[in-house]
Amino acid sequence: MAEKLIEVKNIRKYFRVDGGKLDKAKARYLHAVDYVSFSVRKGEIFGIIGESGSGKSTIGRCLLRFIDIDSGEIWYEGEKISDLSVKQMKPYRKKMQMIFQNPLASFNPKKTIGASFREIGKVYKVSKDEMEARISEWVNYINLSEDVLSRLPKELSGGQLQRLAIARALLVQPDFLLADEPVSALDVSVQAQVLNLMINLKKEKGQTIVFISHDLTVVRHVCDKVAVVYLGVIVEMGKTEDVYKNVLHPYTQALISAKPKEHPLEKKERILLEGEIPNAINVQEGCRFANRCPRFKEGLCSNRTPKLKNMGGGHYVACHYPIGYEKMMKEERML
Ligand SMILES: Nc1ncnc2c1ncn2[C@@H]1O[C@H](COP(=O)(O)OP(=O)(O)OP(=O)(O)O)[C@@H](O)[C@H]1O
Ligand SMILES: [Mg+2]
């Protein structure tokens, strides 16, 4: 099994939401990331999925040290990076690159693509010749002609620009890419170009990617492993196929069944999520999904926060009564 590139241990990030007007004892905190742990192995695509506001981007920003965590640890290739100073983080900035949702906003509108690319060489002190070679290699790799280098961002399509944003991130030869909703702003017809590029990067170049998305179809297509987050906590995690075929958490099941039908005649039992996702301000003990959960039981679900447990084969769930639990209990009684 490939070695771990990233290890996140019990990270926590709370945002104070009262603007600091009240004294600390009365402060209200939004638990954006609450004791989250996972690891990403070299050469895999690790997906993070959940509804809007579940904490996906905050996990990503913590991972790249764009924001400081309140507690926990982040390890990168066996080095603890969560305590490093801005200066100490510098070598890691090159190794860890990010792709944003909106490719147009991630390019300077006044600069040609070529100028934006060459600027990266100056920032990271790569020689001119070496940079030209890398630019030409990557523009070819993403199936664009080198004419694009003389164009302005607004003269290109969203799909072309997002592939160029990925190529730009790869110019500094990072070990790790964080892609935060990289296809959500793109037309469905061009999403596949970007997704296939990511899959090829993994297969052909061994690229390690954390892929954030709210689109389950996309995640299933692209990711080797997946973590499902709900209000700042991981509720289910495992190999993508295990999670989809043998879903354990009622939230994951609701997400899967809420996805649009692929065919109008397809019959599918749909469990639609009731109500809006509540916020995670000053959360109490108990399961966060309790108020929307079709499997809710008074007692444990309202009184005790479920821990993320390995149910076998690296398939984790944080639920007191995971799907299949009744069958498991029945079998145990029969033994
Ligand atoms: N700087 C901040 N200050 C206060 N609250 C914040 C801040 N950043 C994020 N939040 C809150 O933290 C929670 C998680 O936000 P986050 O952006 O990580 O969610 P997300 O899963 O990425 O959502 P989306 O799918 O909409 O991008 C949200 O309730 C958000 O409002
Ligand atoms: Mg986000």
Tab-separated table of C-alpha atoms and ligand atoms in Angstrom:
chain	number	residue	atom	x	y	z
A	1	MET	CA	0.000	0.000	0.000
A	2	ALA	CA	1.309	3.431	-0.900
A	3	GLU	CA	2.609	5.538	1.934
A	4	LYS	CA	0.656	8.396	3.429
A	5	LEU	CA	1.244	11.848	2.033
A	6	ILE	CA	-1.129	13.677	4.336
A	7	GLU	CA	-2.405	12.830	7.760
A	8	VAL	CA	-4.976	14.952	9.512
A	9	LYS	CA	-5.471	14.154	13.187
A	10	ASN	CA	-8.418	15.463	15.144
A	11	ILE	CA	-8.408	18.939	13.629
A	12	ARG	CA	-10.789	21.527	14.927
A	13	LYS	CA	-11.676	24.972	13.584
A	14	TYR	CA	-14.311	27.124	15.241
A	15	PHE	CA	-15.325	30.585	14.072
A	16	ARG	CA	-16.523	33.123	16.602
A	17	VAL	CA	-19.813	34.441	15.294
A	18	ASP	CA	-20.720	37.330	17.601
A	19	GLY	CA	-18.103	39.711	16.252
A	20	GLY	CA	-16.212	39.690	19.539
A	21	LYS	CA	-18.660	42.109	21.163
A	22	LEU	CA	-19.492	39.882	24.082
A	23	ASP	CA	-17.106	38.637	26.685
A	24	LYS	CA	-15.392	35.331	25.991
A	25	ALA	CA	-17.533	33.299	28.380
A	26	LYS	CA	-20.670	34.236	26.415
A	27	ALA	CA	-19.094	33.892	22.969
A	28	ARG	CA	-20.847	31.844	20.302
A	29	TYR	CA	-18.779	29.619	18.056
A	30	LEU	CA	-19.583	27.971	14.778
A	31	HIS	CA	-18.040	24.502	14.741
A	32	ALA	CA	-16.934	24.530	11.104
A	33	VAL	CA	-14.544	21.582	11.561
A	34	ASP	CA	-14.927	19.432	14.643
A	35	TYR	CA	-12.305	16.775	15.384
A	36	VAL	CA	-11.778	15.619	11.817
A	37	SER	CA	-9.229	12.881	11.035
A	38	PHE	CA	-8.289	11.239	7.736
A	39	SER	CA	-5.254	10.353	5.714
A	40	VAL	CA	-4.456	10.565	2.026
A	41	ARG	CA	-2.074	8.102	0.428
A	42	LYS	CA	0.311	8.978	-2.367
A	43	GLY	CA	-1.260	8.693	-5.803
A	44	GLU	CA	-4.872	8.572	-4.704
A	45	ILE	CA	-7.806	10.910	-5.208
A	46	PHE	CA	-9.516	11.502	-1.904
A	47	GLY	CA	-12.981	13.049	-2.085
A	48	ILE	CA	-14.651	15.249	0.513
A	49	ILE	CA	-18.396	15.570	0.008
A	50	GLY	CA	-21.298	17.199	1.793
A	51	GLU	CA	-23.936	19.884	1.428
A	52	SER	CA	-23.172	23.584	1.321
A	53	GLY	CA	-21.864	24.843	4.658
A	54	SER	CA	-20.763	21.409	5.879
A	55	GLY	CA	-17.133	22.541	6.263
A	56	LYS	CA	-15.476	21.097	3.140
A	57	SER	CA	-13.605	24.245	2.123
A	58	THR	CA	-12.612	24.978	5.701
A	59	ILE	CA	-11.027	21.514	5.958
A	60	GLY	CA	-9.135	22.310	2.725
A	61	ARG	CA	-7.992	25.718	3.942
A	62	CYS	CA	-6.764	24.190	7.212
A	63	LEU	CA	-4.943	21.460	5.305
A	64	LEU	CA	-2.999	23.991	3.244
A	65	ARG	CA	-2.414	26.139	6.325
A	66	PHE	CA	-4.259	29.081	4.767
A	67	ILE	CA	-5.954	29.334	8.150
A	68	ASP	CA	-4.738	28.111	11.534
A	69	ILE	CA	-6.430	25.207	13.246
A	70	ASP	CA	-7.573	25.537	16.856
A	71	SER	CA	-6.300	22.101	17.802
A	72	GLY	CA	-5.184	18.814	16.265
A	73	GLU	CA	-2.309	18.024	13.943
A	74	ILE	CA	-1.563	18.036	10.224
A	75	TRP	CA	1.281	15.862	8.927
A	76	TYR	CA	2.798	16.025	5.465
A	77	GLU	CA	5.203	13.295	4.346
A	78	GLY	CA	6.012	12.443	7.932
A	79	GLU	CA	6.558	16.080	8.995
A	80	LYS	CA	4.202	17.833	11.352
A	81	ILE	CA	3.304	21.036	9.509
A	82	SER	CA	0.494	22.329	11.683
A	83	ASP	CA	2.873	24.247	13.979
A	84	LEU	CA	5.196	25.635	11.311
A	85	SER	CA	5.677	29.390	10.955
A	86	VAL	CA	4.914	31.221	7.701
A	87	LYS	CA	8.629	31.083	6.859
A	88	GLN	CA	8.922	27.376	7.692
A	89	MET	CA	5.869	26.677	5.551
A	90	LYS	CA	7.504	28.205	2.456
A	91	PRO	CA	8.914	24.960	0.977
A	92	TYR	CA	5.493	23.332	1.431
A	93	ARG	CA	3.738	26.129	-0.488
A	94	LYS	CA	5.355	24.812	-3.642
A	95	LYS	CA	4.541	21.175	-2.872
A	96	MET	CA	0.875	21.871	-2.135
A	97	GLN	CA	-1.140	23.653	-4.811
A	98	MET	CA	-4.795	24.558	-5.044
A	99	ILE	CA	-7.408	24.737	-7.799
A	100	PHE	CA	-10.412	26.977	-7.237
A	101	GLN	CA	-14.032	26.722	-8.301
A	102	ASN	CA	-14.108	29.664	-10.667
A	103	PRO	CA	-11.243	29.532	-13.179
A	104	LEU	CA	-11.935	33.025	-14.534
A	105	ALA	CA	-11.452	34.557	-11.090
A	106	SER	CA	-8.221	32.639	-10.554
A	107	PHE	CA	-6.455	34.369	-13.486
A	108	ASN	CA	-5.461	38.026	-13.694
A	109	PRO	CA	-7.892	39.393	-16.335
A	110	LYS	CA	-5.303	41.836	-17.709
A	111	LYS	CA	-2.526	39.302	-18.257
A	112	THR	CA	-2.223	36.764	-21.028
A	113	ILE	CA	-2.166	33.115	-19.979
A	114	GLY	CA	1.523	32.981	-20.964
A	115	ALA	CA	2.369	35.978	-18.751
A	116	SER	CA	0.505	34.412	-15.798
A	117	PHE	CA	2.371	31.155	-16.329
A	118	ARG	CA	5.783	32.832	-16.572
A	119	GLU	CA	5.108	34.798	-13.413
A	120	ILE	CA	4.959	31.487	-11.508
A	121	GLY	CA	8.524	30.799	-12.637
A	122	LYS	CA	9.673	34.096	-11.134
A	123	VAL	CA	7.848	33.534	-7.847
A	124	TYR	CA	9.282	30.038	-7.416
A	125	LYS	CA	12.672	30.892	-8.978
A	126	VAL	CA	12.583	28.450	-11.871
A	127	SER	CA	14.969	29.343	-14.747
A	128	LYS	CA	13.423	30.839	-17.910
A	129	ASP	CA	14.387	27.928	-20.164
A	130	GLU	CA	13.161	25.337	-17.714
A	131	MET	CA	9.886	27.247	-17.331
A	132	GLU	CA	9.328	27.470	-21.099
A	133	ALA	CA	9.872	23.704	-21.358
A	134	ARG	CA	7.415	23.004	-18.562
A	135	ILE	CA	4.805	25.389	-19.987
A	136	SER	CA	4.933	23.735	-23.375
A	137	GLU	CA	4.795	20.246	-21.817
A	138	TRP	CA	1.709	21.041	-19.736
A	139	VAL	CA	-0.184	22.974	-22.400
A	140	ASN	CA	0.234	19.940	-24.663
A	141	TYR	CA	-0.705	17.557	-21.882
A	142	ILE	CA	-4.041	19.303	-21.411
A	143	ASN	CA	-4.680	19.106	-25.172
A	144	LEU	CA	-4.521	22.793	-25.954
A	145	SER	CA	-2.397	24.486	-28.577
A	146	GLU	CA	0.313	26.905	-27.509
A	147	ASP	CA	-1.670	29.744	-29.116
A	148	VAL	CA	-3.628	29.959	-25.863
A	149	LEU	CA	-0.551	31.466	-24.224
A	150	SER	CA	-1.096	34.761	-26.069
A	151	ARG	CA	-4.782	34.942	-25.144
A	152	LEU	CA	-6.465	36.753	-22.271
A	153	PRO	CA	-8.563	34.698	-19.818
A	154	LYS	CA	-11.851	36.179	-21.087
A	155	GLU	CA	-11.069	34.852	-24.580
A	156	LEU	CA	-11.174	31.249	-23.376
A	157	SER	CA	-13.975	28.922	-22.334
A	158	GLY	CA	-14.506	27.844	-18.725
A	159	GLY	CA	-13.371	24.289	-19.469
A	160	GLN	CA	-10.195	25.472	-21.220
A	161	LEU	CA	-9.453	27.900	-18.410
A	162	GLN	CA	-9.928	25.321	-15.680
A	163	ARG	CA	-7.553	22.945	-17.479
A	164	LEU	CA	-5.094	25.834	-17.735
A	165	ALA	CA	-5.516	26.566	-14.021
A	166	ILE	CA	-4.598	22.935	-13.322
A	167	ALA	CA	-1.609	23.169	-15.683
A	168	ARG	CA	-0.482	26.362	-13.941
A	169	ALA	CA	-0.617	24.627	-10.548
A	170	LEU	CA	1.449	21.759	-11.974
A	171	LEU	CA	4.204	24.046	-13.301
A	172	VAL	CA	5.919	23.960	-9.920
A	173	GLN	CA	5.736	20.153	-9.765
A	174	PRO	CA	3.644	19.852	-6.604
A	175	ASP	CA	3.182	16.505	-4.836
A	176	PHE	CA	-0.304	17.475	-3.825
A	177	LEU	CA	-3.290	19.216	-5.413
A	178	LEU	CA	-6.334	20.424	-3.553
A	179	ALA	CA	-9.249	20.951	-5.929
A	180	ASP	CA	-12.177	22.762	-4.302
A	181	GLU	CA	-15.309	22.216	-6.434
A	182	PRO	CA	-13.227	22.378	-9.638
A	183	VAL	CA	-16.146	21.647	-11.976
A	184	SER	CA	-19.102	23.210	-10.156
A	185	ALA	CA	-18.882	26.466	-12.111
A	186	LEU	CA	-18.526	24.710	-15.458
A	187	ASP	CA	-21.081	23.758	-18.018
A	188	VAL	CA	-21.977	20.059	-17.671
A	189	SER	CA	-20.774	19.467	-21.250
A	190	VAL	CA	-17.174	20.431	-20.380
A	191	GLN	CA	-16.983	19.014	-16.852
A	192	ALA	CA	-15.791	15.668	-18.213
A	193	GLN	CA	-12.674	17.261	-19.770
A	194	VAL	CA	-11.549	18.519	-16.377
A	195	LEU	CA	-12.505	15.319	-14.535
A	196	ASN	CA	-10.703	13.142	-17.076
A	197	LEU	CA	-7.647	15.354	-16.738
A	198	MET	CA	-7.614	14.716	-12.992
A	199	ILE	CA	-8.034	10.967	-13.478
A	200	ASN	CA	-5.176	10.939	-16.022
A	201	LEU	CA	-2.951	12.941	-13.693
A	202	LYS	CA	-3.444	10.278	-11.065
A	203	LYS	CA	-2.978	7.339	-13.434
A	204	GLU	CA	-0.125	8.679	-15.527
A	205	LYS	CA	1.720	10.964	-13.126
A	206	GLY	CA	0.811	9.471	-9.742
A	207	GLN	CA	-0.632	12.812	-8.666
A	208	THR	CA	-2.202	12.931	-5.204
A	209	ILE	CA	-5.418	14.950	-5.131
A	210	VAL	CA	-7.970	15.978	-2.541
A	211	PHE	CA	-11.180	16.607	-4.420
A	212	ILE	CA	-13.923	18.634	-2.762
A	213	SER	CA	-17.397	18.390	-4.239
A	214	HIS	CA	-21.088	18.325	-3.448
A	215	ASP	CA	-21.827	16.254	-6.539
A	216	LEU	CA	-22.024	12.562	-5.746
A	217	THR	CA	-21.963	11.418	-9.347
A	218	VAL	CA	-18.720	13.289	-9.920
A	219	VAL	CA	-17.136	11.924	-6.752
A	220	ARG	CA	-18.035	8.349	-7.623
A	221	HIS	CA	-16.479	8.788	-11.045
A	222	VAL	CA	-13.226	10.328	-9.849
A	223	CYS	CA	-12.342	9.427	-6.247
A	224	ASP	CA	-10.689	6.313	-4.814
A	225	LYS	CA	-11.793	7.166	-1.299
A	226	VAL	CA	-14.391	9.480	0.069
A	227	ALA	CA	-15.201	11.237	3.337
A	228	VAL	CA	-18.776	12.430	3.821
A	229	VAL	CA	-18.998	15.510	6.038
A	230	TYR	CA	-21.999	16.866	7.849
A	231	LEU	CA	-21.859	20.050	9.945
A	232	GLY	CA	-18.115	19.868	10.476
A	233	VAL	CA	-17.778	16.153	11.202
A	234	ILE	CA	-16.984	13.108	9.077
A	235	VAL	CA	-20.001	10.812	9.249
A	236	GLU	CA	-18.800	8.146	6.819
A	237	MET	CA	-15.512	7.383	5.107
A	238	GLY	CA	-14.065	4.575	3.033
A	239	LYS	CA	-13.266	3.319	-0.423
A	240	THR	CA	-15.695	5.034	-2.802
A	241	GLU	CA	-17.225	1.812	-4.099
A	242	ASP	CA	-17.740	0.479	-0.542
A	243	VAL	CA	-19.463	3.663	0.509
A	244	TYR	CA	-21.766	3.677	-2.511
A	245	LYS	CA	-22.544	-0.033	-2.571
A	246	ASN	CA	-22.733	-0.642	1.139
A	247	VAL	CA	-23.810	2.697	2.538
A	248	LEU	CA	-23.822	2.796	6.335
A	249	HIS	CA	-24.844	6.322	7.338
A	250	PRO	CA	-28.416	7.597	6.835
A	251	TYR	CA	-27.021	10.971	5.712
A	252	THR	CA	-24.941	9.373	2.960
A	253	GLN	CA	-27.967	7.331	1.924
A	254	ALA	CA	-30.074	10.481	1.761
A	255	LEU	CA	-27.438	12.227	-0.342
A	256	ILE	CA	-27.182	9.297	-2.726
A	257	SER	CA	-30.921	8.942	-3.140
A	258	ALA	CA	-31.384	12.701	-3.525
A	259	LYS	CA	-29.269	12.726	-6.667
A	260	PRO	CA	-31.272	13.319	-9.829
A	261	LYS	CA	-32.356	10.257	-11.761
A	262	GLU	CA	-30.166	9.481	-14.717
A	263	HIS	CA	-33.166	8.387	-16.738
A	264	PRO	CA	-36.762	9.593	-16.423
A	265	LEU	CA	-38.010	6.001	-16.299
A	266	GLU	CA	-35.485	4.900	-13.679
A	267	LYS	CA	-37.293	3.722	-10.545
A	268	LYS	CA	-35.592	4.755	-7.388
A	269	GLU	CA	-36.664	4.977	-3.807
A	270	ARG	CA	-35.807	8.520	-2.884
A	271	ILE	CA	-35.116	9.669	0.611
A	272	LEU	CA	-35.175	13.401	0.395
A	273	LEU	CA	-33.537	15.372	3.142
A	274	GLU	CA	-36.065	17.225	5.175
A	275	GLY	CA	-35.359	20.837	6.000
A	276	GLU	CA	-32.304	22.965	5.527
A	277	ILE	CA	-28.957	21.959	6.918
A	278	PRO	CA	-28.974	23.463	10.445
A	279	ASN	CA	-26.011	25.542	11.530
A	280	ALA	CA	-23.250	24.321	13.784
A	281	ILE	CA	-23.290	27.089	16.362
A	282	ASN	CA	-22.631	25.987	19.939
A	283	VAL	CA	-23.549	22.401	19.122
A	284	GLN	CA	-24.557	20.105	21.953
A	285	GLU	CA	-23.752	16.507	22.760
A	286	GLY	CA	-25.651	14.061	20.522
A	287	CYS	CA	-25.696	13.288	16.815
A	288	ARG	CA	-25.723	16.362	14.572
A	289	PHE	CA	-27.900	14.648	12.019
A	290	ALA	CA	-30.524	13.704	14.647
A	291	ASN	CA	-33.161	16.290	13.648
A	292	ARG	CA	-33.177	15.207	9.993
A	293	CYS	CA	-32.483	11.509	10.421
A	294	PRO	CA	-35.077	8.918	9.313
A	295	ARG	CA	-33.454	6.369	11.679
A	296	PHE	CA	-33.446	8.628	14.746
A	297	LYS	CA	-34.074	6.930	18.098
A	298	GLU	CA	-34.671	8.827	21.334
A	299	GLY	CA	-31.850	8.252	23.836
A	300	LEU	CA	-28.442	7.618	22.330
A	301	CYS	CA	-28.997	9.774	19.209
A	302	SER	CA	-29.942	12.847	21.220
A	303	ASN	CA	-27.570	12.314	24.139
A	304	ARG	CA	-24.327	10.946	22.816
A	305	THR	CA	-22.139	12.079	19.933
A	306	PRO	CA	-21.390	9.018	17.796
A	307	LYS	CA	-17.696	8.316	17.213
A	308	LEU	CA	-16.267	7.415	13.831
A	309	LYS	CA	-15.744	3.618	13.970
A	310	ASN	CA	-14.070	1.260	11.520
A	311	MET	CA	-16.735	-1.280	10.547
A	312	GLY	CA	-14.194	-3.390	8.652
A	313	GLY	CA	-11.969	-2.922	5.627
A	314	GLY	CA	-11.418	0.752	6.343
A	315	HIS	CA	-15.117	1.607	6.027
A	316	TYR	CA	-15.883	4.050	8.830
A	317	VAL	CA	-19.178	5.353	10.142
A	318	ALA	CA	-20.238	7.693	12.947
A	319	CYS	CA	-23.755	6.511	13.748
A	320	HIS	CA	-25.372	4.690	16.686
A	321	TYR	CA	-27.684	2.757	14.365
A	322	PRO	CA	-25.936	2.438	10.992
A	323	ILE	CA	-27.777	0.929	8.042
A	324	GLY	CA	-27.645	-2.841	8.318
A	325	TYR	CA	-27.443	-2.616	12.122
A	326	GLU	CA	-30.763	-4.433	12.671
A	327	LYS	CA	-29.615	-7.303	10.458
A	328	MET	CA	-26.292	-7.432	12.298
A	329	MET	CA	-28.048	-7.568	15.687
A	330	LYS	CA	-30.417	-10.314	14.471
A	331	GLU	CA	-27.515	-12.397	13.223
A	332	GLU	CA	-25.703	-11.914	16.519
A	333	ARG	CA	-28.784	-13.100	18.458
A	334	MET	CA	-28.997	-16.164	16.274
A	335	LEU	CA	-25.378	-17.160	16.978
B	1	LIG	N1	-14.134	33.046	8.049
B	1	LIG	C1	-15.287	32.580	8.515
B	1	LIG	N2	-15.919	33.184	9.542
B	1	LIG	C2	-17.070	32.682	10.031
B	1	LIG	N3	-17.688	31.580	9.557
B	1	LIG	C3	-17.104	30.946	8.545
B	1	LIG	C4	-15.877	31.407	7.946
B	1	LIG	N4	-15.538	30.543	6.936
B	1	LIG	C5	-16.507	29.614	6.902
B	1	LIG	N5	-17.438	29.853	7.846
B	1	LIG	C6	-18.639	29.021	8.131
B	1	LIG	O1	-18.194	27.694	8.347
B	1	LIG	C7	-19.127	26.756	7.813
B	1	LIG	C8	-18.408	25.866	6.806
B	1	LIG	O2	-18.082	26.659	5.678
B	1	LIG	P1	-17.354	26.059	4.407
B	1	LIG	O3	-17.107	27.183	3.468
B	1	LIG	O4	-16.186	25.271	4.854
B	1	LIG	O5	-18.469	25.080	3.832
B	1	LIG	P2	-18.488	24.260	2.469
B	1	LIG	O6	-18.839	22.856	2.830
B	1	LIG	O7	-17.237	24.487	1.725
B	1	LIG	O8	-19.734	24.913	1.703
B	1	LIG	P3	-19.944	25.192	0.133
B	1	LIG	O9	-20.374	23.871	-0.464
B	1	LIG	O10	-21.064	26.188	0.119
B	1	LIG	O11	-18.670	25.707	-0.445
B	1	LIG	C9	-20.246	27.594	7.203
B	1	LIG	O12	-21.307	27.657	8.126
B	1	LIG	C10	-19.613	28.935	6.982
B	1	LIG	O13	-20.580	29.968	7.035
B	2	MG	MG	-16.795	25.325	-0.138
